[in-house]
Amino acid sequence: MNTRLSSFVVLLASITLFSCIDDEATDLSILQDDIEEIDEYLATNPIDNVKEFEDENYGFHVFWHSVSESGIKPAVGDSVWVNYTGKTLTNRVFDTNIEEVADENGITKTKFEPLGYVHGAGWVIFGFEYGVSQMEKGDKVSVIMPSTWAYGRSGQPDIGIEPNEPLIFEIELLDIKPQDEAN
């Protein structure tokens, strides 16, 4: 009886261990596929910029369309306000807070105002925050991110984002209110 129980525990532990390894291998495989897809996109859709940054480990690309040189960067806990447009690698706009862009792309919303959030609080997807963390107040950028840092394996079907779909966000960092001034 104890031998059966021990065998069962070993079997269960092995399955659990290999399941975790499979998930990690799958995550790495998805990330690599996304990086390749992003590289292909950039090869056929060059982005005009005045400055660029690539994080090869995480697969991010940030392209500055304008650099403010304000020297004011967001810190964790700061309140930030941005204008943004989210697109897929097919250049299909799926979300924006800019009324003209929404109208051009058939996006219906009732409110068009800057998006405000607390930086680093997890209120927006990681890839969006990562892009904003690279910016200074007044900068305008395009951030291209692997799906791992966007909506991942689930996607966001209600707005047409497939599972494991890399995304592009065009972001303008309008304002930053430091955490210590928030009260």
mmCIF file of C-alpha atoms in Angstrom:
data_model
loop_
_atom_site.group_PDB
_atom_site.id
_atom_site.type_symbol
_atom_site.label_atom_id
_atom_site.label_comp_id
_atom_site.label_asym_id
_atom_site.label_seq_id
_atom_site.Cartn_x
_atom_site.Cartn_y
_atom_site.Cartn_z
ATOM 1 C CA MET A 1 0.000 0.000 0.000
ATOM 2 C CA ASN A 2 2.813 2.432 0.900
ATOM 3 C CA THR A 3 4.649 1.483 -2.280
ATOM 4 C CA ARG A 4 1.577 2.371 -4.354
ATOM 5 C CA LEU A 5 1.196 5.673 -2.522
ATOM 6 C CA SER A 6 4.896 6.469 -2.976
ATOM 7 C CA SER A 7 4.711 5.589 -6.663
ATOM 8 C CA PHE A 8 1.655 7.783 -7.054
ATOM 9 C CA VAL A 9 3.384 10.725 -5.337
ATOM 10 C CA VAL A 10 6.471 10.322 -7.552
ATOM 11 C CA LEU A 11 4.291 10.110 -10.657
ATOM 12 C CA LEU A 12 2.297 13.181 -9.636
ATOM 13 C CA ALA A 13 5.478 15.145 -8.880
ATOM 14 C CA SER A 14 6.969 14.162 -12.247
ATOM 15 C CA ILE A 15 3.870 15.240 -14.131
ATOM 16 C CA THR A 16 3.835 18.547 -12.280
ATOM 17 C CA LEU A 17 7.541 19.138 -12.963
ATOM 18 C CA PHE A 18 7.289 18.328 -16.649
ATOM 19 C CA SER A 19 4.127 20.417 -17.017
ATOM 20 C CA CYS A 20 6.021 23.428 -15.684
ATOM 21 C CA ILE A 21 8.919 22.780 -18.030
ATOM 22 C CA ASP A 22 6.508 22.486 -20.961
ATOM 23 C CA ASP A 23 4.877 25.807 -20.032
ATOM 24 C CA GLU A 24 8.279 27.506 -19.808
ATOM 25 C CA ALA A 25 9.402 25.982 -23.102
ATOM 26 C CA THR A 26 6.141 27.031 -24.716
ATOM 27 C CA ASP A 27 6.486 30.581 -23.331
ATOM 28 C CA LEU A 28 10.020 30.829 -24.722
ATOM 29 C CA SER A 29 8.864 29.414 -28.053
ATOM 30 C CA ILE A 30 5.997 31.925 -28.242
ATOM 31 C CA LEU A 31 8.360 34.777 -27.380
ATOM 32 C CA GLN A 32 10.807 33.671 -30.075
ATOM 33 C CA ASP A 33 8.001 33.375 -32.654
ATOM 34 C CA ASP A 34 6.777 36.871 -31.704
ATOM 35 C CA ILE A 35 10.277 38.330 -32.043
ATOM 36 C CA GLU A 36 10.592 36.803 -35.512
ATOM 37 C CA GLU A 37 7.157 38.153 -36.488
ATOM 38 C CA ILE A 38 8.098 41.633 -35.223
ATOM 39 C CA ASP A 39 11.402 41.520 -37.134
ATOM 40 C CA GLU A 40 9.515 40.569 -40.316
ATOM 41 C CA TYR A 41 7.056 43.409 -39.733
ATOM 42 C CA LEU A 42 9.867 45.933 -39.283
ATOM 43 C CA ALA A 43 11.651 44.669 -42.400
ATOM 44 C CA THR A 44 8.603 45.505 -44.516
ATOM 45 C CA ASN A 45 7.267 48.448 -42.475
ATOM 46 C CA PRO A 46 10.184 50.661 -41.502
ATOM 47 C CA ILE A 47 9.274 53.250 -38.878
ATOM 48 C CA ASP A 48 10.584 56.793 -39.316
ATOM 49 C CA ASN A 49 12.140 57.906 -36.066
ATOM 50 C CA VAL A 50 14.581 60.286 -34.467
ATOM 51 C CA LYS A 51 15.722 57.755 -31.846
ATOM 52 C CA GLU A 52 15.198 54.068 -31.228
ATOM 53 C CA PHE A 53 15.708 51.444 -28.548
ATOM 54 C CA GLU A 54 15.618 47.658 -28.789
ATOM 55 C CA ASP A 55 15.518 45.285 -25.849
ATOM 56 C CA GLU A 56 16.630 42.035 -27.449
ATOM 57 C CA ASN A 57 15.964 39.955 -24.318
ATOM 58 C CA TYR A 58 12.313 40.954 -24.027
ATOM 59 C CA GLY A 59 11.652 41.655 -27.708
ATOM 60 C CA PHE A 60 10.643 45.305 -27.315
ATOM 61 C CA HIS A 61 11.255 48.031 -29.881
ATOM 62 C CA VAL A 62 10.680 51.692 -29.080
ATOM 63 C CA PHE A 63 10.797 54.304 -31.854
ATOM 64 C CA TRP A 64 10.680 57.992 -30.946
ATOM 65 C CA HIS A 65 8.780 60.197 -33.393
ATOM 66 C CA SER A 66 9.608 63.240 -31.292
ATOM 67 C CA VAL A 67 11.897 63.715 -28.316
ATOM 68 C CA SER A 68 11.035 66.433 -25.833
ATOM 69 C CA GLU A 69 14.301 66.403 -23.869
ATOM 70 C CA SER A 70 12.221 67.458 -20.840
ATOM 71 C CA GLY A 71 14.235 65.183 -18.566
ATOM 72 C CA ILE A 72 11.024 64.272 -16.723
ATOM 73 C CA LYS A 73 10.505 60.486 -16.636
ATOM 74 C CA PRO A 74 7.755 58.593 -14.831
ATOM 75 C CA ALA A 75 8.594 56.701 -11.660
ATOM 76 C CA VAL A 76 6.618 53.913 -10.041
ATOM 77 C CA GLY A 77 3.661 55.461 -8.235
ATOM 78 C CA ASP A 78 3.504 58.591 -10.390
ATOM 79 C CA SER A 79 0.257 59.479 -12.117
ATOM 80 C CA VAL A 80 0.694 59.709 -15.877
ATOM 81 C CA TRP A 81 -1.560 60.847 -18.726
ATOM 82 C CA VAL A 82 -1.151 59.652 -22.285
ATOM 83 C CA ASN A 83 -2.775 59.686 -25.680
ATOM 84 C CA TYR A 84 -2.495 56.312 -27.388
ATOM 85 C CA THR A 85 -3.442 54.195 -30.364
ATOM 86 C CA GLY A 86 -3.198 50.397 -30.227
ATOM 87 C CA LYS A 87 -2.621 48.415 -33.423
ATOM 88 C CA THR A 88 -1.879 44.869 -34.512
ATOM 89 C CA LEU A 89 1.033 44.018 -36.823
ATOM 90 C CA THR A 90 -1.456 44.189 -39.701
ATOM 91 C CA ASN A 91 -1.787 47.910 -38.775
ATOM 92 C CA ARG A 92 -5.418 47.388 -37.749
ATOM 93 C CA VAL A 93 -6.337 49.894 -35.030
ATOM 94 C CA PHE A 94 -8.144 48.158 -32.166
ATOM 95 C CA ASP A 95 -8.240 50.963 -29.590
ATOM 96 C CA THR A 96 -7.465 54.653 -29.191
ATOM 97 C CA ASN A 97 -8.376 57.620 -27.048
ATOM 98 C CA ILE A 98 -7.975 60.022 -29.976
ATOM 99 C CA GLU A 99 -11.365 60.855 -31.520
ATOM 100 C CA GLU A 100 -10.088 61.439 -35.093
ATOM 101 C CA VAL A 101 -8.266 58.086 -35.119
ATOM 102 C CA ALA A 102 -11.345 56.353 -33.705
ATOM 103 C CA ASP A 103 -13.561 57.895 -36.400
ATOM 104 C CA GLU A 104 -11.147 56.865 -39.179
ATOM 105 C CA ASN A 105 -11.118 53.270 -37.903
ATOM 106 C CA GLY A 106 -14.766 52.741 -36.978
ATOM 107 C CA ILE A 107 -14.120 52.616 -33.241
ATOM 108 C CA THR A 108 -17.065 53.822 -31.200
ATOM 109 C CA LYS A 109 -16.516 55.316 -27.778
ATOM 110 C CA THR A 110 -18.379 57.859 -25.741
ATOM 111 C CA LYS A 111 -15.369 59.536 -24.139
ATOM 112 C CA PHE A 112 -12.162 60.800 -25.708
ATOM 113 C CA GLU A 113 -9.715 62.113 -23.151
ATOM 114 C CA PRO A 114 -6.165 61.311 -22.084
ATOM 115 C CA LEU A 115 -5.730 57.970 -20.361
ATOM 116 C CA GLY A 116 -4.568 58.489 -16.796
ATOM 117 C CA TYR A 117 -3.153 55.731 -14.619
ATOM 118 C CA VAL A 118 -0.736 55.133 -11.765
ATOM 119 C CA HIS A 119 2.551 54.036 -13.288
ATOM 120 C CA GLY A 120 3.716 50.632 -12.068
ATOM 121 C CA ALA A 121 0.389 49.721 -10.432
ATOM 122 C CA GLY A 122 -0.542 47.169 -13.121
ATOM 123 C CA TRP A 123 -3.559 49.130 -14.386
ATOM 124 C CA VAL A 124 -2.404 48.732 -18.001
ATOM 125 C CA ILE A 125 -0.612 45.870 -19.720
ATOM 126 C CA PHE A 126 3.064 45.438 -18.889
ATOM 127 C CA GLY A 127 4.260 46.262 -22.415
ATOM 128 C CA PHE A 128 2.438 49.598 -22.355
ATOM 129 C CA GLU A 129 3.994 50.523 -18.996
ATOM 130 C CA TYR A 130 7.403 49.390 -20.181
ATOM 131 C CA GLY A 131 7.132 51.684 -23.190
ATOM 132 C CA VAL A 132 6.028 54.637 -21.065
ATOM 133 C CA SER A 133 8.909 53.979 -18.656
ATOM 134 C CA GLN A 134 11.327 54.613 -21.539
ATOM 135 C CA MET A 135 9.771 58.014 -22.281
ATOM 136 C CA GLU A 136 10.088 61.566 -21.006
ATOM 137 C CA LYS A 137 7.153 63.941 -20.656
ATOM 138 C CA GLY A 138 6.335 65.275 -24.123
ATOM 139 C CA ASP A 139 7.809 62.347 -26.085
ATOM 140 C CA LYS A 140 5.873 60.569 -28.836
ATOM 141 C CA VAL A 141 6.796 56.944 -29.538
ATOM 142 C CA SER A 142 5.750 53.696 -31.157
ATOM 143 C CA VAL A 143 6.254 50.659 -28.923
ATOM 144 C CA ILE A 144 6.231 47.203 -30.498
ATOM 145 C CA MET A 145 5.888 44.329 -28.051
ATOM 146 C CA PRO A 146 5.630 40.553 -28.090
ATOM 147 C CA SER A 147 2.313 39.049 -27.009
ATOM 148 C CA THR A 148 3.866 37.896 -23.731
ATOM 149 C CA TRP A 149 3.946 41.533 -22.601
ATOM 150 C CA ALA A 150 0.508 42.337 -24.053
ATOM 151 C CA TYR A 151 -2.527 40.032 -23.838
ATOM 152 C CA GLY A 152 -0.586 36.746 -24.010
ATOM 153 C CA ARG A 153 -2.127 33.378 -24.660
ATOM 154 C CA SER A 154 -5.670 34.615 -24.043
ATOM 155 C CA GLY A 155 -5.674 37.518 -26.459
ATOM 156 C CA GLN A 156 -8.515 40.016 -26.147
ATOM 157 C CA PRO A 157 -11.249 38.628 -28.409
ATOM 158 C CA ASP A 158 -13.745 41.399 -27.621
ATOM 159 C CA ILE A 159 -11.475 43.909 -29.407
ATOM 160 C CA GLY A 160 -10.131 41.509 -32.036
ATOM 161 C CA ILE A 161 -6.735 40.643 -30.550
ATOM 162 C CA GLU A 162 -5.847 37.016 -31.205
ATOM 163 C CA PRO A 163 -4.000 34.836 -28.689
ATOM 164 C CA ASN A 164 -0.212 35.338 -28.887
ATOM 165 C CA GLU A 165 -0.525 38.472 -31.032
ATOM 166 C CA PRO A 166 2.287 41.057 -30.882
ATOM 167 C CA LEU A 167 1.071 44.653 -30.669
ATOM 168 C CA ILE A 168 2.054 48.215 -31.482
ATOM 169 C CA PHE A 169 1.138 51.194 -29.314
ATOM 170 C CA GLU A 170 1.655 54.758 -30.455
ATOM 171 C CA ILE A 171 1.952 56.776 -27.244
ATOM 172 C CA GLU A 172 2.305 60.449 -26.413
ATOM 173 C CA LEU A 173 3.282 61.115 -22.787
ATOM 174 C CA LEU A 174 1.296 64.237 -21.960
ATOM 175 C CA ASP A 175 1.849 64.741 -18.244
ATOM 176 C CA ILE A 176 3.354 63.234 -15.107
ATOM 177 C CA LYS A 177 2.353 64.045 -11.556
ATOM 178 C CA PRO A 178 4.899 62.692 -9.067
ATOM 179 C CA GLN A 179 3.549 60.401 -6.361
ATOM 180 C CA ASP A 180 4.503 62.821 -3.591
ATOM 181 C CA GLU A 181 2.328 65.527 -5.218
ATOM 182 C CA ALA A 182 -0.674 63.237 -5.636
ATOM 183 C CA ASN A 183 -2.190 64.172 -2.250
#
